[in-house]
mmCIF file of C-alpha atoms in Angstrom:
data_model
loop_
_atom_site.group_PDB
_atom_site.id
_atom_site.type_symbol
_atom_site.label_atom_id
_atom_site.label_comp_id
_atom_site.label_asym_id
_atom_site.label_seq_id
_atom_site.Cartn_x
_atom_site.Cartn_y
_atom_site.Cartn_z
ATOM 1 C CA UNK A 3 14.881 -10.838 0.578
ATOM 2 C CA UNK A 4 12.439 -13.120 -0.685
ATOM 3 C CA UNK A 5 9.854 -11.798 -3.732
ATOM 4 C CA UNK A 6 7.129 -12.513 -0.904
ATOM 5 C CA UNK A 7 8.726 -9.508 0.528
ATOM 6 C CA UNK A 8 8.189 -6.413 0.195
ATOM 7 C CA UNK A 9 9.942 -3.389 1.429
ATOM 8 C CA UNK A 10 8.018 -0.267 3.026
ATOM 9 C CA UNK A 11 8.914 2.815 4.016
ATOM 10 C CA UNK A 12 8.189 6.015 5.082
ATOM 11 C CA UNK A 13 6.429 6.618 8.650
ATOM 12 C CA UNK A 14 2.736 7.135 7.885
ATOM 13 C CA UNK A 15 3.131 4.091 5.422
ATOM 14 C CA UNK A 16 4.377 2.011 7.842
ATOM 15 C CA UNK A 17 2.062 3.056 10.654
ATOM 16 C CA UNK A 18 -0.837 2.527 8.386
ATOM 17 C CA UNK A 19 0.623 -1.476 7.706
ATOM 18 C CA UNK A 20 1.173 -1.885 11.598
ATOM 19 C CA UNK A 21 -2.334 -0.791 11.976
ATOM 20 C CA UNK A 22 -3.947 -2.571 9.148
ATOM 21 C CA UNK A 23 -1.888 -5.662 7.720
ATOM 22 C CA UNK A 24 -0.098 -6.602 11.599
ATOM 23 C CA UNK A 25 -0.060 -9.620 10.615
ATOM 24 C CA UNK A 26 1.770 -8.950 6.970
ATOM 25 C CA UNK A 27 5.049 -7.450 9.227
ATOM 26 C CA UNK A 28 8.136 -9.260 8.926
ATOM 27 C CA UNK A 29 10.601 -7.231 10.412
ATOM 28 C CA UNK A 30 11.095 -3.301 10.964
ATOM 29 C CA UNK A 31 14.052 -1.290 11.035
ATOM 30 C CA UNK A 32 14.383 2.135 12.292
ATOM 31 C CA UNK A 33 16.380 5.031 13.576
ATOM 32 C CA UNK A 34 17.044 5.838 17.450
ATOM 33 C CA UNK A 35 15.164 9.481 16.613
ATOM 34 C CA UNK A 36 11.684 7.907 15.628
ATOM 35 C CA UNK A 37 11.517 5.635 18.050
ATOM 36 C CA UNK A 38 8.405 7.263 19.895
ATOM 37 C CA UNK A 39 6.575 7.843 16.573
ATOM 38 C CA UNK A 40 6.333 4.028 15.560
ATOM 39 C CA UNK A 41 5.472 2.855 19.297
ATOM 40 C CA UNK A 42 2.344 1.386 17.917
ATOM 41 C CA UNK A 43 4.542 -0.384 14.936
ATOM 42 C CA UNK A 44 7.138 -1.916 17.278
ATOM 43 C CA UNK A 45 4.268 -2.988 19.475
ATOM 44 C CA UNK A 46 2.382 -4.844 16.223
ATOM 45 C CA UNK A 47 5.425 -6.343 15.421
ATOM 46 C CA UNK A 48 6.601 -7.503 18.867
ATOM 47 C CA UNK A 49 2.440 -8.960 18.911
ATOM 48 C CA UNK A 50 3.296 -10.981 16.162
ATOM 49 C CA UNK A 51 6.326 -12.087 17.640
ATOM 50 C CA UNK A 52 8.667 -10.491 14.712
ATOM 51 C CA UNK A 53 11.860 -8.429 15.306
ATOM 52 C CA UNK A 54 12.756 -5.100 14.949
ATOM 53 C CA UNK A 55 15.901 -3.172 15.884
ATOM 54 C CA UNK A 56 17.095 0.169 15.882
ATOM 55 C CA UNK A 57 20.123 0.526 12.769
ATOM 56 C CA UNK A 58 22.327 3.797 11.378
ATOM 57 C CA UNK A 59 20.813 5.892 8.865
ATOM 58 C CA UNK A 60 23.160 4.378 6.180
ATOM 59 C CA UNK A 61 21.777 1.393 6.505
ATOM 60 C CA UNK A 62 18.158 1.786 6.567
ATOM 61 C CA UNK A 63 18.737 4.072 3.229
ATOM 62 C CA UNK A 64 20.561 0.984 2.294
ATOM 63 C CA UNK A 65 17.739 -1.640 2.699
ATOM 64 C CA UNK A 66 15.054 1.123 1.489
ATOM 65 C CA UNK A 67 16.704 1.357 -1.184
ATOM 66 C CA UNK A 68 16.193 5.385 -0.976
ATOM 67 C CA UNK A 69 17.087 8.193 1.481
ATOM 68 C CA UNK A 70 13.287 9.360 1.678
ATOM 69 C CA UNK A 71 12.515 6.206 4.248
ATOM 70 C CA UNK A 72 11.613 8.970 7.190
ATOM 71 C CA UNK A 73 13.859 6.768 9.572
ATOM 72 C CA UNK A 74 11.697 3.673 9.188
ATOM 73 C CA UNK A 75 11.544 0.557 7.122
ATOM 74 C CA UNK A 76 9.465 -2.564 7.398
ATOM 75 C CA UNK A 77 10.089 -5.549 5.686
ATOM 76 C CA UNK A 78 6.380 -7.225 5.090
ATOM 77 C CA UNK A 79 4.048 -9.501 2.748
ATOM 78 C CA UNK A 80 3.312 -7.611 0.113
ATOM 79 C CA UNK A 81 0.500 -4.945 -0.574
ATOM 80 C CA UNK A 82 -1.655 -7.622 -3.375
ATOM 81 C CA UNK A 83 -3.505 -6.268 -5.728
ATOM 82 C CA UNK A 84 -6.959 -7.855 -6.590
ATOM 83 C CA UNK A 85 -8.083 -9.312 -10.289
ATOM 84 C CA UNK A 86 -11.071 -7.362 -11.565
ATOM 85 C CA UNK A 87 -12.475 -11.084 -12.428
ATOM 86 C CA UNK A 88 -12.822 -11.755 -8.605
ATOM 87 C CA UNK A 89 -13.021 -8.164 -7.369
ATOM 88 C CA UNK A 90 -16.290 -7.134 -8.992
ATOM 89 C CA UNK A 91 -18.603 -8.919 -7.118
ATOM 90 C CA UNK A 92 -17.796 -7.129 -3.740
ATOM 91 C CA UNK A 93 -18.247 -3.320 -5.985
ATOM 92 C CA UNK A 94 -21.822 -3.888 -5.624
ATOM 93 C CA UNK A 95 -21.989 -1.132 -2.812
ATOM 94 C CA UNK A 96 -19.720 1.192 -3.783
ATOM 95 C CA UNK A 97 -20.701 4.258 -4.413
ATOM 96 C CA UNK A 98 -17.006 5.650 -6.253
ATOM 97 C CA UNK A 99 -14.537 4.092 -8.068
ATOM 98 C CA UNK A 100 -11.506 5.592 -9.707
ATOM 99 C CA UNK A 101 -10.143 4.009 -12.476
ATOM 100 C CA UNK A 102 -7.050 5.170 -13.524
ATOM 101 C CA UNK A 103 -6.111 4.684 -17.752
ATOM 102 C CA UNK A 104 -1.879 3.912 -18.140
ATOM 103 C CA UNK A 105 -0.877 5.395 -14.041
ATOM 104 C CA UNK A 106 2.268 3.484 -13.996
ATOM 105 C CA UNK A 107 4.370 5.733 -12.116
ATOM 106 C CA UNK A 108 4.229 4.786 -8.101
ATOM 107 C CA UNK A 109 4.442 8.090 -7.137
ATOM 108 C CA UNK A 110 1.509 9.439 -9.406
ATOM 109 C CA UNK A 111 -0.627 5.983 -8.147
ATOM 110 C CA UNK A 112 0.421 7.202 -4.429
ATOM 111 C CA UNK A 113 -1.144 10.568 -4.730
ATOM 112 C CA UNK A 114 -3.839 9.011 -6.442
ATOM 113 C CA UNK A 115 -4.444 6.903 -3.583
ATOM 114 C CA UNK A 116 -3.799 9.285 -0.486
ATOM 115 C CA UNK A 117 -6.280 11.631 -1.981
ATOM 116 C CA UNK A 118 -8.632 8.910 -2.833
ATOM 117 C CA UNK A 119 -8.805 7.842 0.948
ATOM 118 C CA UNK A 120 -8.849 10.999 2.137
ATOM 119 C CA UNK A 121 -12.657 11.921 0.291
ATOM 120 C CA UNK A 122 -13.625 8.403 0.748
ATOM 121 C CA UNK A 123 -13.249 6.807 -2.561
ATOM 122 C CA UNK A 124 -14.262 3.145 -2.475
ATOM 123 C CA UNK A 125 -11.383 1.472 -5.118
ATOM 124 C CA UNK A 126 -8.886 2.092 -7.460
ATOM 125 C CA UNK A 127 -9.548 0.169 -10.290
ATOM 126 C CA UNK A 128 -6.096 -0.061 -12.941
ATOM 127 C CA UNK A 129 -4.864 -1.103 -16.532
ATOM 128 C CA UNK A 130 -1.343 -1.850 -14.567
ATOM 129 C CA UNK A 131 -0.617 -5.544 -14.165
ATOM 130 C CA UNK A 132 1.716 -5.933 -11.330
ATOM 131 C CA UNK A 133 0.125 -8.005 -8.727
ATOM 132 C CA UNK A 134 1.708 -6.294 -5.479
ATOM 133 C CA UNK A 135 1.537 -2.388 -5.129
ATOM 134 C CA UNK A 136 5.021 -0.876 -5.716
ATOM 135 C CA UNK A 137 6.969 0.431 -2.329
ATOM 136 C CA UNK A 138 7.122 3.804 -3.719
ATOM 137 C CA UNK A 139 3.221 4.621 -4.000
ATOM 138 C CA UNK A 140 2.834 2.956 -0.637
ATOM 139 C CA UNK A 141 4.852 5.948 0.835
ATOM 140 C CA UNK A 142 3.508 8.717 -1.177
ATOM 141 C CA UNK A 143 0.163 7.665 -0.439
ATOM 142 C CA UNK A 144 1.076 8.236 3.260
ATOM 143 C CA UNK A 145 -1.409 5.337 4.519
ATOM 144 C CA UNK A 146 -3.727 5.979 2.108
ATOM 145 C CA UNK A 147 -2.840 2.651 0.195
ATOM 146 C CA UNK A 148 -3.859 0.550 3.479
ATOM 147 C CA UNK A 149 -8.064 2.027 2.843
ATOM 148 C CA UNK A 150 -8.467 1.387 -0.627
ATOM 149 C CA UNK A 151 -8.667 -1.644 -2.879
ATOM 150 C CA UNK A 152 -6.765 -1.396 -5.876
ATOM 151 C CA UNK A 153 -8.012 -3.838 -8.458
ATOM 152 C CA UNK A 154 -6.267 -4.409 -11.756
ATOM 153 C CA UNK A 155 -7.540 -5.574 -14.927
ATOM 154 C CA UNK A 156 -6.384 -6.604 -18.465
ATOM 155 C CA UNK A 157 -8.088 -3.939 -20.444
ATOM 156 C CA UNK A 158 -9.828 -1.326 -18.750
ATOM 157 C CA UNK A 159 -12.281 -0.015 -21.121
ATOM 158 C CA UNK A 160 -13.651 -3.619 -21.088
ATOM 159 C CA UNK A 161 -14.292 -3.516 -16.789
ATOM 160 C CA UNK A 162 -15.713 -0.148 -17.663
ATOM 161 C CA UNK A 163 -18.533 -1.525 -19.224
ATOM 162 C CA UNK A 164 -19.229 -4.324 -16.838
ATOM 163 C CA UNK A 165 -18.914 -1.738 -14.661
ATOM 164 C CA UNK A 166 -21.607 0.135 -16.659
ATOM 165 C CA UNK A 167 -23.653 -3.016 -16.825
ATOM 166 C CA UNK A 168 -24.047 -3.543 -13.272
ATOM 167 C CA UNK A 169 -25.528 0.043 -12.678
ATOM 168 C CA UNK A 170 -22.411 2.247 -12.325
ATOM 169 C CA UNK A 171 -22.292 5.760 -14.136
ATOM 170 C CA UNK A 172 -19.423 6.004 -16.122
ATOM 171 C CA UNK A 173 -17.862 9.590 -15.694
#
């Protein structure tokens, strides 16, 4: 697998991609039980003219790289993060952002981020540098990850006040 690939799992994850990112799908792997479920996925994928095909649990815990894959796994572009530098200009109408101070555990950022979409929050904004969202919060944020844009910065107390200077309260 290429590092232009990235590997997601976990159903409502990979529904949310299919629904989102079509385009972003590579290829999607699943098991014979879930088949139903991800109609809408294979359908995305066979619209783009990718593959999928049905495998044995061992190996889609194989290529997930975990046993918590809920019988799917898509191979796709990755889930980019934006630079704060470039990002800024399109916070002018948001009403909420959460900025999160030293989250580097994906399944902390995935919770962050499913309950973040859930009341409507408008971006994540992090300290983390990685430039693609990790697998792992992708799945704990359930779909969540697909609504929001995470934006990443060097030093977040120094976006905080731009972020102050443009009008935003600083909670």
């Amino acid at each position: 697998m290429s590092q232009k690939e990235s590997v997601i799992y976990g159903l409502r994850a990979v529904c949310a991609l299919a629904k989102h990112r079509p385009q972003d799908l590579r290829r999607v792997l699943y098991l014979k039980d879930i088949r139903k479920e991800i109609g809408p996925v294979l359908k995305a994928t066979a619209n783009n003219r990718k593959p999928y095909r049905e495998v044995e649990v061992d190996d889609l815990t194989r290529v997930a790289g975990t046993p918590h894959h809920e019988g799917v796994v898509a191979i796709a572009q990755p889930r980019l993060t934006q630079a704060f530098g470039t990002a800024k200009k399109n916070l002018e109408r948001a009403k909420c952002i959460i900025a999160a101070d030293g989250i580097t555990n994906p399944h902390n950022m995935g919770a962050i981020l499913r309950s973040m979409a859930w009341f409507g929050a408008d971006a994540y904004l992090t300290d983390e540098s990685r430039t693609a969202v990790n697998p792992a919060a992708l799945r704990v944020s359930q779909g969540g990850a697909e609504h929001i844009p995470i934006i990443r910065c060097s030093r977040l107390s120094v976006a905080l006040r731009e972020l102050r200077e443009q009008g935003f309260d600083i909670i």
